[in-house]
Each structure stands twice: as structure tokens, then as C-alpha cells.
Amino acid sequence: MSESSGVNVLERLAAPESRRNPYPLLRWLRENEPVHRTEAGFFLVSRHADAHWALGNTGDALVVPDREDLARQFPAAASHPAMEVALDGFAAKSKPGYTSLRRMMSRDLARTRVAQVGESIRLRCAQLIDGMAERLHDGEAVDFHQEVSRPLTFEVFAELFGVDGDERHGVSRDVLEVAGGLEAVDEEALKAADAASERVESYFRGVIADRRRSPRDDLMTALVAAHDTDLERPDDKLILGLLWVLWMTGFDSSAAGLDRGMQAILDHPDQLHWLRGDDQQAAAFVEEVLRYDSVILLTPIPRIAARDIEFGDRMLPAGAMARMVIAAANRDPSVFPDPDRFDPSRDNRPTLSMGYGPYYCNGAALVRAEMSIVLTMIHDRFPDLVAAGEPVWTEAIGTANGIRGVDHLPIRMGTAGQ
Ligand code: HEM
């Protein structure tokens, strides 16, 4: 078994040059230390075959942590409700009942909500496009992240979770405050996040009670109905936990998916005919966006090795916590030939962008549909967009939720479009 090189990979991943472009470092990792023990103590698994195997064998050779494991890892949760709700959400995975609730939610999201929300995405996207058209035609720069991907994603989530018009702003601010609190180090930010998490929980308890009284055709009603059919309900913690997980894992990643799509439009003008073809061609473009520049660098749900596991000549010891490096696996040349080339015509079936196995992304169908709709609409309306400066990458990268995203993505019309 080979020794660790002593390279502090997490520190290097957080450095500005890796936030811009993590791929040289990830390639080094995959080729030299495919099972790497980080300074933080958990392991990074970066070859496609190994990551795929580990994700597929979760629940057997690897398990997700229970509430006690998580509490040991995040001691601040004992005194901070904002962290506690996130822990409860993740720990709910190992609770009885979670699996059936999750299965129902995946089905509902994929079959019913995608069609329902698709129409709202089109309408809202058209409004956002109108809102920036004049400025783009006048040669001004527009921040795609702040003006399109973020507000659009928020509207989709608000609709999914039944947050009504007047409440949308307050709930969105509070949810973001809680998410920020999870990355926070100072007591002040944690306290603000605690207060926000209490407001959000009380809001959603109200929504749950409302759907019990007056069912609607929405995800919340479906969740409440599935919950009440299958489970006892002394409290609604399982639903609330699931909502937190959905929101925490889905919101930033969806917005980042749209941003990645826009980045691909800016960087690969020779491939834009894929967005002018049929639905399948748009879907192939989206799939390559998700593979080429993975939104999720590292799997957010930690896994613990239930026994010693050998990955080739490398060992993941029993009891070790592991995160799979999706962004490295998605550029593994043994599965994706010439992996650093953006090529929507490639076979993307083995991609790990949305995970694999029992914890496969619940929002995958929704996100793919949202990206296809938005990217084709924007390209259709503004066929000649270019970068109006460097994207500003978020400071927090890859450690808590595993997402690599931007805070700003400036675009403008190319000279041909003005
Ligand atoms: C581009 C956007 C997205 C990407 C790249 C993405 C990716 C992923 C990945 C890789 C996982 C597996 C995590 C692991 O194995 O540790 C996952 C899980 C999950 N995702 Fe997504 N996701 C996205 C959007 C969404 C959306 C929009 C939702 C909700 C509406 C969502 C809900 C979830 C949930 C609930 C899980 C956990 C599944 C479980 O507990 O069984 N995701 N996602």
C-alpha cells in the first residue's frame, strides 16, 4: 500500500487557482493518490471504477453515518438548531421510513412535478430574459448568476415546496441564512442561522398542517400523504428533515448547473448547434455540461467503510469516512476518452454527475429538464453571448456540501449580436 505524498489536497482545492480550474489537481490526485487521506481525516476516492463501486455498494461495504456519528463530527450541532436540522436531515437517511418516502418523492418529482414546473420555468425564464434584453442589446454586461440562475432556481423551489407569493422573499432569505450558517465559523453567524432555521421550520410546519387540511396538487401534499400512509406521525421531523436535505442539496446545485450551462455556451461556441436541435440533442448538451464541469466536486453524503476495502493496490480501512470525487471520476480517461474535451456526442451513460446507487439524486430529472429549457431559450433569444469578465467563484468549496459554484457570472452580447 502506498504512502500519502503529504500534499494538502483540501487546502489546494480551496486555493483561487483550483476554484477557477480544479482539473489539473484532480488529475494528479486520480493518477497518484486515488484513495487519498485528507488532513481532515476523511478519504477522497477519485478513480471512476472505485467511486462507482463505492456508491453502488453503499448500504453494504460502505454505510452512511447515523445521528451519533454525525453529532461527533459536528459538536456545535448540540447547541445550534441550524446545524441540528441539517444533521437530522442527513441522519433521517438511516431512519426507517425514509427510504419509502424518498422513493415516492423521486417518482413524484420525476413524473409529475417536472411537467408541472416546466411550464413555470418557461414563463419565468421568458420574464427574466425580457428584463435583461435591453441592457444586453445596449452592450451592457449582465450577471447571469444573480439575474437568472439564482432567482429562477428560487422560484422553482418555492413552487415545489408550496411557498406562497408573499412569503417567498422571507423564506428564501432564511434558508440561505441557514445554509450560510453551516459554513460559518463565528458565533454571531451561527446565532442568526439558528433564528432563521426556527422561522423556516415553523413556516413549513404550517404548510404541512395546511396540506393535511386542504390537499393540493403539489409535492408537499404528496409528501404528507405518503408520510401519513406509511408511518406513525408523532412529529413531522422526517418530512422536515427531507425538506432541509432537498433544499440544502438542491438549491445551490441547481443554480450552479444553470451557471455551468451558460459557461459552456460562452466557452464552446462551436458546439451550440446542439442547443438548436431537438430535445434529445439539448439533453446531450446538458449531460456533457454536467460531466465536463461537475457541479458537485465531492459527494456530499459521507460514507463509512464497514470493512477494509481494497481499491486496486490502495486500501480504505474499516471505519474510515470517504467522499467520492465526482469531478475527478467524470474525467477519468479509462471511461471517457479524451476527457478534457467538451463533446456532447460522447457516451455519457457512465457519468457520476448525479451520483449512483441508493442515494442517486432525487432532483436529477428536474434539473436536466430545467437546464434544457433555460439554455435553449437563452441561446434562441441571444445566439451570440460572450464573457464580460471572469466568473467570481464562491469561497466555500468542496468541503461541506461538495458544490463548486460562482457568485457572479458576467455576460454580454458579442459584436455580431448588437
Ligand atoms: C445540477 C444540479 C444537481 C446536481 C449536480 C446534483 C447532484 C447530486 C449528487 C451527486 C447526489 C448524490 C450524493 C451522494 O451520493 O453523496 C445527489 C443527491 C441528492 N440530490 Fe441532487 N443534484 C442536483 C440538484 C438537485 C435538486 C434540484 C434536488 C431537489 C429538488 C436534489 C435533491 C437531492 C437529494 C434529496 C439527494 C439525496 C438523495 C438521498 O438522500 O437519497 N438535487 N444530488
Short mmCIF file of C-alpha atoms and ligand atoms in Angstrom, two decimals, residues 55 93 98 102 105 109 157 160-161 242 245-246 249-251 253-254 256-257 290 295-296 299-303 326 352-356 358-364 366-367 371, ligand 1:
data_model
loop_
_atom_site.label_atom_id
_atom_site.label_comp_id
_atom_site.label_asym_id
_atom_site.label_seq_id
_atom_site.Cartn_x
_atom_site.Cartn_y
_atom_site.Cartn_z
CA LEU A 55 -21.54 4.46 -4.47
CA LYS A 93 -31.43 8.60 5.80
CA TYR A 98 -37.03 7.44 4.98
CA ARG A 102 -37.61 9.17 -0.66
CA MET A 105 -40.53 11.74 -3.73
CA LEU A 109 -40.51 14.78 -8.79
CA PHE A 157 -38.12 25.65 -5.28
CA LEU A 160 -42.25 22.87 -5.43
CA PHE A 161 -42.49 23.40 -1.69
CA LEU A 242 -36.29 15.71 3.94
CA VAL A 245 -31.95 17.98 2.64
CA LEU A 246 -33.81 18.78 -0.59
CA THR A 249 -28.61 19.84 -1.66
CA GLY A 250 -30.83 21.06 -4.47
CA PHE A 251 -30.83 24.84 -4.42
CA SER A 253 -26.53 22.86 -7.13
CA SER A 254 -29.42 23.72 -9.49
CA ALA A 256 -24.72 26.11 -10.35
CA GLY A 257 -25.98 23.73 -13.07
CA LEU A 290 -22.74 18.12 -16.13
CA VAL A 295 -21.28 20.87 -10.18
CA ILE A 296 -20.63 18.52 -7.25
CA THR A 299 -20.22 13.50 -2.77
CA PRO A 300 -21.99 15.48 -0.06
CA ILE A 301 -23.24 12.42 1.86
CA PRO A 302 -20.32 10.88 3.75
CA ARG A 303 -19.82 7.10 3.63
CA ILE A 326 -17.19 13.04 -8.78
CA LEU A 352 -21.50 10.13 -11.89
CA SER A 353 -22.70 13.76 -12.01
CA MET A 354 -25.93 12.92 -10.19
CA GLY A 355 -24.45 10.14 -8.06
CA TYR A 356 -25.11 6.44 -8.41
CA PRO A 358 -29.16 4.07 -3.46
CA TYR A 359 -28.52 7.79 -2.93
CA TYR A 360 -28.85 8.80 -6.57
CA CYS A 361 -30.03 12.42 -6.88
CA ASN A 362 -33.77 12.90 -6.30
CA GLY A 363 -33.80 16.05 -8.38
CA ALA A 364 -31.96 14.67 -11.44
CA LEU A 366 -35.98 18.12 -12.68
CA VAL A 367 -32.54 19.62 -13.06
CA MET A 371 -31.22 23.17 -17.76
C1 HEM B 1 -27.20 20.32 -11.16
C2 HEM B 1 -27.88 20.08 -10.03
C3 HEM B 1 -27.67 18.89 -9.15
C4 HEM B 1 -26.61 18.05 -9.06
C5 HEM B 1 -25.29 18.08 -9.86
C6 HEM B 1 -26.92 17.07 -8.04
C7 HEM B 1 -26.10 16.02 -7.69
C8 HEM B 1 -26.35 15.12 -6.70
C9 HEM B 1 -25.47 14.06 -6.31
C10 HEM B 1 -24.11 13.77 -6.92
C11 HEM B 1 -26.07 13.37 -5.31
C12 HEM B 1 -25.51 12.12 -4.61
C13 HEM B 1 -24.88 12.49 -3.32
C14 HEM B 1 -24.08 11.38 -2.70
O1 HEM B 1 -24.08 10.25 -3.19
O2 HEM B 1 -23.39 11.67 -1.69
C15 HEM B 1 -27.33 14.00 -5.04
C16 HEM B 1 -28.23 13.60 -4.07
C17 HEM B 1 -29.38 14.27 -3.82
N1 HEM B 1 -29.95 15.30 -4.55
FE1 HEM B 1 -29.11 16.24 -6.13
N2 HEM B 1 -28.16 17.33 -7.53
C18 HEM B 1 -28.66 18.43 -8.18
C19 HEM B 1 -29.91 19.01 -7.96
C20 HEM B 1 -30.84 18.56 -7.08
C21 HEM B 1 -32.19 19.10 -6.92
C22 HEM B 1 -32.80 20.19 -7.77
C23 HEM B 1 -32.77 18.43 -5.91
C24 HEM B 1 -34.14 18.55 -5.33
C25 HEM B 1 -35.20 19.05 -5.89
C26 HEM B 1 -31.80 17.46 -5.42
C27 HEM B 1 -32.02 16.61 -4.39
C28 HEM B 1 -31.13 15.64 -3.97
C29 HEM B 1 -31.36 14.80 -2.79
C30 HEM B 1 -32.55 14.85 -1.86
C31 HEM B 1 -30.27 13.95 -2.70
C32 HEM B 1 -30.04 12.89 -1.63
C33 HEM B 1 -30.64 11.64 -2.08
C34 HEM B 1 -30.94 10.70 -0.94
O3 HEM B 1 -30.88 11.10 0.21
O4 HEM B 1 -31.26 9.57 -1.20
N3 HEM B 1 -30.65 17.57 -6.17
N4 HEM B 1 -27.50 15.06 -5.91
#
